[in-house]
mmCIF file of C-alpha atoms and ligand atoms in Angstrom:
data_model
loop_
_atom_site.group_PDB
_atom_site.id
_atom_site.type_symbol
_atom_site.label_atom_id
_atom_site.label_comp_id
_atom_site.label_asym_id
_atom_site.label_seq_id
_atom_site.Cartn_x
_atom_site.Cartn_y
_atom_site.Cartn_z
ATOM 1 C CA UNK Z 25 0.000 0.000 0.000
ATOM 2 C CA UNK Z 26 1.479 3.356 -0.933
ATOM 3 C CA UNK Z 27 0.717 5.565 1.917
ATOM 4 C CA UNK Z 28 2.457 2.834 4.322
ATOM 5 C CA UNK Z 29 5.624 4.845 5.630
ATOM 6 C CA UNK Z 30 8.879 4.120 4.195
ATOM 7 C CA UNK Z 31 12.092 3.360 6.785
ATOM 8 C CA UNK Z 32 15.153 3.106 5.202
ATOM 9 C CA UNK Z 33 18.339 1.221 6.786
ATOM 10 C CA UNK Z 34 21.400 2.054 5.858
ATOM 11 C CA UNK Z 35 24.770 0.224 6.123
ATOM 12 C CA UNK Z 36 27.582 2.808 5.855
ATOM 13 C CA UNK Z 37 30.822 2.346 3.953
ATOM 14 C CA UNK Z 38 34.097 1.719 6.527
ATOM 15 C CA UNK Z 39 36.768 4.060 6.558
ATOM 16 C CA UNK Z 40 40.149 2.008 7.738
ATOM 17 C CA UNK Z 41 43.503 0.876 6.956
ATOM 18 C CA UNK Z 42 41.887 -2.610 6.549
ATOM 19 C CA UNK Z 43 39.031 -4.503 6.496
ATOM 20 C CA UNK Z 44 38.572 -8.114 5.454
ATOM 21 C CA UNK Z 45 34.331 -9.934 5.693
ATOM 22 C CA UNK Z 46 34.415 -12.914 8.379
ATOM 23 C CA UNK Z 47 30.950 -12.465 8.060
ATOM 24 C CA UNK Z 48 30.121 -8.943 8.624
ATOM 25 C CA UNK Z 49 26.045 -8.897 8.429
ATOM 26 C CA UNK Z 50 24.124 -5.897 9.594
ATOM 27 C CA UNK Z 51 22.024 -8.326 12.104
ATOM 28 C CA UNK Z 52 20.349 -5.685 14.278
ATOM 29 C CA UNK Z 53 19.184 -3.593 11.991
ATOM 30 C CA UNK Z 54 17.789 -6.288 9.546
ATOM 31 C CA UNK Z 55 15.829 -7.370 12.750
ATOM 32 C CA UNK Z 56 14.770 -3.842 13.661
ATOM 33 C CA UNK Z 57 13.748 -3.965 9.872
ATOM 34 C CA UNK Z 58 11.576 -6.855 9.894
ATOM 35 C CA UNK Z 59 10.129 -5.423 13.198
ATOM 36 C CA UNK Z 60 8.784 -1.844 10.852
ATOM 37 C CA UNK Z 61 8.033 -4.531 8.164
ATOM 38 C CA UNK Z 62 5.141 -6.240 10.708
ATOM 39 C CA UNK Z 63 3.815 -2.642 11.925
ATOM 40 C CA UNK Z 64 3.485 -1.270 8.801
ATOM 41 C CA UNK Z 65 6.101 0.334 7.181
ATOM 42 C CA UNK Z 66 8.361 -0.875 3.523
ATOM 43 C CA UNK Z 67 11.622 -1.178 4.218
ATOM 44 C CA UNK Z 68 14.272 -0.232 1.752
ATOM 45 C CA UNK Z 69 17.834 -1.447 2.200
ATOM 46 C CA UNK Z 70 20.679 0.308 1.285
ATOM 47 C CA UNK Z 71 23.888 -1.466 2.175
ATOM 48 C CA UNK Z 72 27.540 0.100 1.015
ATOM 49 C CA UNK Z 73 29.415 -3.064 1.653
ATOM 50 C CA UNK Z 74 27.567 -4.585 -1.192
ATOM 51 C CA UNK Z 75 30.009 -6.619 -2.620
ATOM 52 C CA UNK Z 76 28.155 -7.386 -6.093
ATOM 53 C CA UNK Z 77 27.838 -3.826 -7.293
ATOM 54 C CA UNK Z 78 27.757 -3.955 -10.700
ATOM 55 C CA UNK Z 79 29.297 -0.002 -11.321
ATOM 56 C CA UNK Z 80 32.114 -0.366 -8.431
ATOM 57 C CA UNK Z 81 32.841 -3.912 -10.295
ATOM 58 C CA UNK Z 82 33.392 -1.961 -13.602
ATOM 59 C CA UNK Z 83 35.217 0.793 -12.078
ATOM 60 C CA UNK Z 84 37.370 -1.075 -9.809
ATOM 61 C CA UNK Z 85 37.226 -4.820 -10.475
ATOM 62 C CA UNK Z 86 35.581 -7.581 -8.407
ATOM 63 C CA UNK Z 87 36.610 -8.205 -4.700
ATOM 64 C CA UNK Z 88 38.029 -11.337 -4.147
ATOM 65 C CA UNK Z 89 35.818 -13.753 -2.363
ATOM 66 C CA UNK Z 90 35.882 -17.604 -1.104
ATOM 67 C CA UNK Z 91 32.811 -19.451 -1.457
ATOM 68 C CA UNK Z 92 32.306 -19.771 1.883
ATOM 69 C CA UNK Z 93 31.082 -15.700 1.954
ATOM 70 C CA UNK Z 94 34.123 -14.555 3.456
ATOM 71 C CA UNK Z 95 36.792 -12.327 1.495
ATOM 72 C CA UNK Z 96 37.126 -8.588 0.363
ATOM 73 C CA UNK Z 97 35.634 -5.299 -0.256
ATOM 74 C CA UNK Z 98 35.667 -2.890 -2.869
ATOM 75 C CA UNK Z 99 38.204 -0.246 -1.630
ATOM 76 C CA UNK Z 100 39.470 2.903 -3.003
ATOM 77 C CA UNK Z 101 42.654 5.096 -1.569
ATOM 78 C CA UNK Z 102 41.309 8.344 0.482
ATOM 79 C CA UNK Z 103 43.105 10.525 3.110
ATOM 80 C CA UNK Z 104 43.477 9.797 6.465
ATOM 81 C CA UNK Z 105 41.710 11.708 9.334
ATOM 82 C CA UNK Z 106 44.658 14.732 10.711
ATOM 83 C CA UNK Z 107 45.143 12.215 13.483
ATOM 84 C CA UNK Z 108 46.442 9.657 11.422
ATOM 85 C CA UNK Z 109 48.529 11.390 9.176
ATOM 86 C CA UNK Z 110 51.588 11.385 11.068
ATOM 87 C CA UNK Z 111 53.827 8.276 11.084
ATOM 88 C CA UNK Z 112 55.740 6.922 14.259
ATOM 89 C CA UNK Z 113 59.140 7.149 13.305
ATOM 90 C CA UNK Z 114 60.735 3.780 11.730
ATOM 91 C CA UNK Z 115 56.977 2.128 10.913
ATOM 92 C CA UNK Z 116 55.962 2.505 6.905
ATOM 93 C CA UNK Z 117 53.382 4.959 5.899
ATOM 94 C CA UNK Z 118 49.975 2.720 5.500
ATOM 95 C CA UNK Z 119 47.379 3.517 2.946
ATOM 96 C CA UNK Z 120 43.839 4.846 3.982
ATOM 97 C CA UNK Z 121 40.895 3.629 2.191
ATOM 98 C CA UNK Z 122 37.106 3.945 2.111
ATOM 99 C CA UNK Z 123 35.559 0.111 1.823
ATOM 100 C CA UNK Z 124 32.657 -0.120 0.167
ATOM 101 C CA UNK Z 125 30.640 0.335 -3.349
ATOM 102 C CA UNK Z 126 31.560 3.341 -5.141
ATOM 103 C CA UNK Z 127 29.674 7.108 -3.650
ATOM 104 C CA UNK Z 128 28.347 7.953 -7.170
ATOM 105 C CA UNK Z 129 26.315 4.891 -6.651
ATOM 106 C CA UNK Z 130 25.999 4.749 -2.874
ATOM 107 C CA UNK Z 131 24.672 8.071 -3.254
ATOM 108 C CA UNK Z 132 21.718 7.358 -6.105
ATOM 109 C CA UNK Z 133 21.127 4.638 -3.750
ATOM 110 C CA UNK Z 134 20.162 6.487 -0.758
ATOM 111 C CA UNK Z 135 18.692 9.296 -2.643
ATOM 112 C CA UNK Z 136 16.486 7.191 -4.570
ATOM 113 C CA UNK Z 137 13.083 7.607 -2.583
ATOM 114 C CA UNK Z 138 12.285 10.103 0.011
ATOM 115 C CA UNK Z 139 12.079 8.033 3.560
ATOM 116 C CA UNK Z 140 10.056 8.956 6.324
ATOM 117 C CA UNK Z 141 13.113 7.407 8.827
ATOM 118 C CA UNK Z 142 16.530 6.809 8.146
ATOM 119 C CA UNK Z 143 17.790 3.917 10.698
ATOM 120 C CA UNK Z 144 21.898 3.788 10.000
ATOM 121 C CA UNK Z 145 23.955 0.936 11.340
ATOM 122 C CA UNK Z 146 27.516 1.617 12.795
ATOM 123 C CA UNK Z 147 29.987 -0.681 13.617
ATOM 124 C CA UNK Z 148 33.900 -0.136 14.777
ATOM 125 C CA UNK Z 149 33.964 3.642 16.784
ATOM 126 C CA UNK Z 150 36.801 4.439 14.581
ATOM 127 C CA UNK Z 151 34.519 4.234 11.345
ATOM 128 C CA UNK Z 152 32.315 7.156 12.592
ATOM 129 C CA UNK Z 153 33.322 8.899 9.177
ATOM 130 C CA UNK Z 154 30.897 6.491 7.349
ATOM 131 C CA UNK Z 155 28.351 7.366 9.080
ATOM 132 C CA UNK Z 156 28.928 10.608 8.930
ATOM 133 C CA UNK Z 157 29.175 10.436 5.194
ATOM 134 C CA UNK Z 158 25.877 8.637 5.333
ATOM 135 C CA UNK Z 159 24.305 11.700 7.004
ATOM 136 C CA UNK Z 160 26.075 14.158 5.145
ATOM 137 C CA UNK Z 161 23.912 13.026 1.612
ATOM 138 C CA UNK Z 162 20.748 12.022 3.573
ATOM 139 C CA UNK Z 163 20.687 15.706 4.503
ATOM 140 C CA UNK Z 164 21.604 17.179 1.080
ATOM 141 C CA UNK Z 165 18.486 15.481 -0.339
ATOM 142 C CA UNK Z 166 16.020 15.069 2.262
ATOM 143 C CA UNK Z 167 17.124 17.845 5.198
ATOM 144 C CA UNK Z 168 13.541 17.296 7.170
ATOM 145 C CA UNK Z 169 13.610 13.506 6.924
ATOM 146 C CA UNK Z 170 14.601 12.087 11.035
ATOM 147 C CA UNK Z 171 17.816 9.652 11.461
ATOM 148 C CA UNK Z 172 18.125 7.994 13.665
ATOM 149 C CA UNK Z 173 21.757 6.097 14.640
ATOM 150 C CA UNK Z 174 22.429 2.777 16.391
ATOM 151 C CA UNK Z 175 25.178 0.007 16.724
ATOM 152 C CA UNK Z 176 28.470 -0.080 18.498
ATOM 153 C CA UNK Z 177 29.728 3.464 17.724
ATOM 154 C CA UNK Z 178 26.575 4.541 19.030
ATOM 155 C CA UNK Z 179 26.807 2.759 21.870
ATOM 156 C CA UNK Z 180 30.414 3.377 23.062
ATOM 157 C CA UNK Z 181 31.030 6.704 21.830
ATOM 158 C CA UNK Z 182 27.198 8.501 22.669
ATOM 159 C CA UNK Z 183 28.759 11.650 23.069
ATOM 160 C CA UNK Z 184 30.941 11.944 20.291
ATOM 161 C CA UNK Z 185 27.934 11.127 17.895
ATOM 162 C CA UNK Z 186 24.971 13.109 19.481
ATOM 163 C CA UNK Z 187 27.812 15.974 18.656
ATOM 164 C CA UNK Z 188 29.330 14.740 15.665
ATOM 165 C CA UNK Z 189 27.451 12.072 13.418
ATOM 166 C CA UNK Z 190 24.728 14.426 12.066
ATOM 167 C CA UNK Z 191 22.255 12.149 13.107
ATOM 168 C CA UNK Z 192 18.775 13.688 14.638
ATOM 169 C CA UNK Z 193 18.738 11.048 17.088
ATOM 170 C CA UNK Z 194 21.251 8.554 18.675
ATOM 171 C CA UNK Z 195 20.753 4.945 20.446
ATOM 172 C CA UNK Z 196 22.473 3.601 22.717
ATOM 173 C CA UNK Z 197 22.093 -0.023 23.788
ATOM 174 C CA UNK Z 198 19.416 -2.102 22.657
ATOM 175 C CA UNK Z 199 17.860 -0.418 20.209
ATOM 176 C CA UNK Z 200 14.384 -1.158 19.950
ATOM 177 C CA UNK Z 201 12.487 0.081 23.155
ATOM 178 C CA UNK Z 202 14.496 3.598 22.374
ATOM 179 C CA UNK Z 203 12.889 3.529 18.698
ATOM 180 C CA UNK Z 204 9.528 3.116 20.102
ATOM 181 C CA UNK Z 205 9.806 6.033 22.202
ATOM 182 C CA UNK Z 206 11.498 8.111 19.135
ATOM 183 C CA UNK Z 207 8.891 6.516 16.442
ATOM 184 C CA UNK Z 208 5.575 8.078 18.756
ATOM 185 C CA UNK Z 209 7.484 11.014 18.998
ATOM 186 C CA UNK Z 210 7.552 11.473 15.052
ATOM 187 C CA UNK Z 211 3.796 10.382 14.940
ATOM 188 C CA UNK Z 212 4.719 7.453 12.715
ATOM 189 C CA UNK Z 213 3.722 3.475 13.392
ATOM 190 C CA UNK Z 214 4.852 2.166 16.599
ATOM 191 C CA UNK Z 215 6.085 -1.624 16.717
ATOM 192 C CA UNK Z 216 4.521 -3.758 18.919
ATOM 193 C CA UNK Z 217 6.778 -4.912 21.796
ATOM 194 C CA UNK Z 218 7.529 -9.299 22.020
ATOM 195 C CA UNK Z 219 10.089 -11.760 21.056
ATOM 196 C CA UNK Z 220 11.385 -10.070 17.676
ATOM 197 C CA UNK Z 221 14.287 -12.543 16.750
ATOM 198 C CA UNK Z 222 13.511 -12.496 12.488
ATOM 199 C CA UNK Z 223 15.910 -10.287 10.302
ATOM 200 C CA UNK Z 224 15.086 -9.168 6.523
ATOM 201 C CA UNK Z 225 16.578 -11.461 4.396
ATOM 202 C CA UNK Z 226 18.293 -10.103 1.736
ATOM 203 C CA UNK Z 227 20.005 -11.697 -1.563
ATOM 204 C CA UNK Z 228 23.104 -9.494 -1.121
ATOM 205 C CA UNK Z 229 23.562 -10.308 2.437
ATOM 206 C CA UNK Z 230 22.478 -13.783 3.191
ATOM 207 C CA UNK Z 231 23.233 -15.652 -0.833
ATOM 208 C CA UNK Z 232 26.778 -16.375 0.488
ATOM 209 C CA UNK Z 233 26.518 -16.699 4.492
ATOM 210 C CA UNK Z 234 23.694 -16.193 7.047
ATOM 211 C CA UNK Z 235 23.877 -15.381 10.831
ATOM 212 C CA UNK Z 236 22.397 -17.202 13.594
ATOM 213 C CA UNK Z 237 22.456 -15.573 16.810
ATOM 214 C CA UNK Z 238 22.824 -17.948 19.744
ATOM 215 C CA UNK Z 239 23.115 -16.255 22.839
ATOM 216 C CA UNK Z 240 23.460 -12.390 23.275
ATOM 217 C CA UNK Z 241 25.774 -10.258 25.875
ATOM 218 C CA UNK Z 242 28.674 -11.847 27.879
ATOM 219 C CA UNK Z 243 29.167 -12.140 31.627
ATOM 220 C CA UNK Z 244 32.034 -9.971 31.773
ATOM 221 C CA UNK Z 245 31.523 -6.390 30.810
ATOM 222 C CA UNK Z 246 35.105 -5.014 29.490
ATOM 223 C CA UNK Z 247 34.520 -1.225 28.952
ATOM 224 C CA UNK Z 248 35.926 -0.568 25.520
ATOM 225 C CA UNK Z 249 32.910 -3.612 24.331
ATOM 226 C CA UNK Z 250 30.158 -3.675 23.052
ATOM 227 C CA UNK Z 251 28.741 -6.973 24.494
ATOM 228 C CA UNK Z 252 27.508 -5.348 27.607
ATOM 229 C CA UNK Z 253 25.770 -2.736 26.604
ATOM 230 C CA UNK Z 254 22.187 -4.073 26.715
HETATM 231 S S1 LIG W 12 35.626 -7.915 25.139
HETATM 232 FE FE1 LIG W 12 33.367 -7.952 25.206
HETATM 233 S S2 LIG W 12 32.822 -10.027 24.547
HETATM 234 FE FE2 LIG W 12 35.008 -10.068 25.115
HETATM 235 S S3 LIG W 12 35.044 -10.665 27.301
HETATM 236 FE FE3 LIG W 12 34.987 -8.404 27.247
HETATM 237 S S4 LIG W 12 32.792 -7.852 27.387
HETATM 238 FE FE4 LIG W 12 32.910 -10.037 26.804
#
């Protein structure tokens, strides 16, 4: 049905000196995804670590990958953050690089239908510059449309990204009683609470390698981890 809202998740490229898939999958927010799917919304997925891309493949050849759906990224060269642009004396000078499909087509991607939420994924703290890239063209195109930010970076570094991701909103912890509180606030659909354990399944996530999640947290609660955060 047309005038269902549209929520659209977004997996941000990775900004590091490396970055290799043992199974990277965007778990929580393919879960928080089917969760808008049952209370009404369409979900759109737009995922930068798409490693099928047709245009990145032409522009910069197909990542090498093993059948069992680990292996490579597309990568290109870009310059390091001030912080890292100094070397310690006597260790090489290490290339920078954004991972992920190419931002012409990242871009088109994101801009291609207005949302009525953005939901954006972040992993490492370090790789905040995705996500702020993600925010930056979200903006461009669609400045009154609410994001809202979740995952590890989130999580350990709340601070930084209330102040530096862009994002209107940011989640820390668990994500979804915090996105019921945000989604009333908006006046759009609220999920109903429950067991929500199902993820969107998705041909250029899961063709290779699915995820099974079989317990969740850890008993130890090491500050600079995620785990704990609940
Ligand atoms: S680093 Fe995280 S997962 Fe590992 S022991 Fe510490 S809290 Fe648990």
């Amino acid at each position: 049905m047309i005038n269902k809202p549209l929520a659209l998740l977004v997996v941000p490229p990775v900004y590091d000196f490396a970055l290799f898939d043992l199974f990277i999958k965007p778990y929580s927010l393919l879960k928080l995804g089917k969760v808008l799917q049952d209370s009404g919304y369409r979900v759109d997925l737009v995922n930068a670590l798409d490693y099928r891309e047709q245009k990145s493949i032409e522009r910069l050849g197909r990542p090498p990958r093993k059948s069992n759906g680990t292996g490579k990224f597309f990568r290109q060269i870009t310059d390091k953050p001030g912080i890292l642009r100094e070397t310690v004396a006597g260790t090489p000078a290490r290339d920078y690089f954004r991972y992920g499909i190419i931002e012409e087509v990242f871009a088109e991607r994101l801009r291609a239908r207005e949302p009525d939420v953005v939901l954006v994924s972040s992993g490492m703290t370090y790789w905040y510059p995705g996500v702020q890239e993600v925010v930056r063209i979200i903006r461009k195109s669609f400045p009154r449309v609410p994001v809202i930010l979740g995952g590890i970076y989130a999580s350990l570094c709340t601070e930084h990204a209330k102040k530096l991701s862009g994002a209107d909103f940011v989640v820390s912890g668990s994500a979804f009683p915090r996105l019921v509180e945000i989604l009333a606030s908006l006046s759009l659909p609220v999920p109903r609470g429950g067991h929500h354990e199902e993820m969107l399944l998705y041909r250029e996530i899961s063709a290779d390698a699915g995820v099974i999640r079989i317990n969740r947290g850890c008993p130890f609660n090491c500050s600079y981890c995620a785990s704990w955060h609940r």
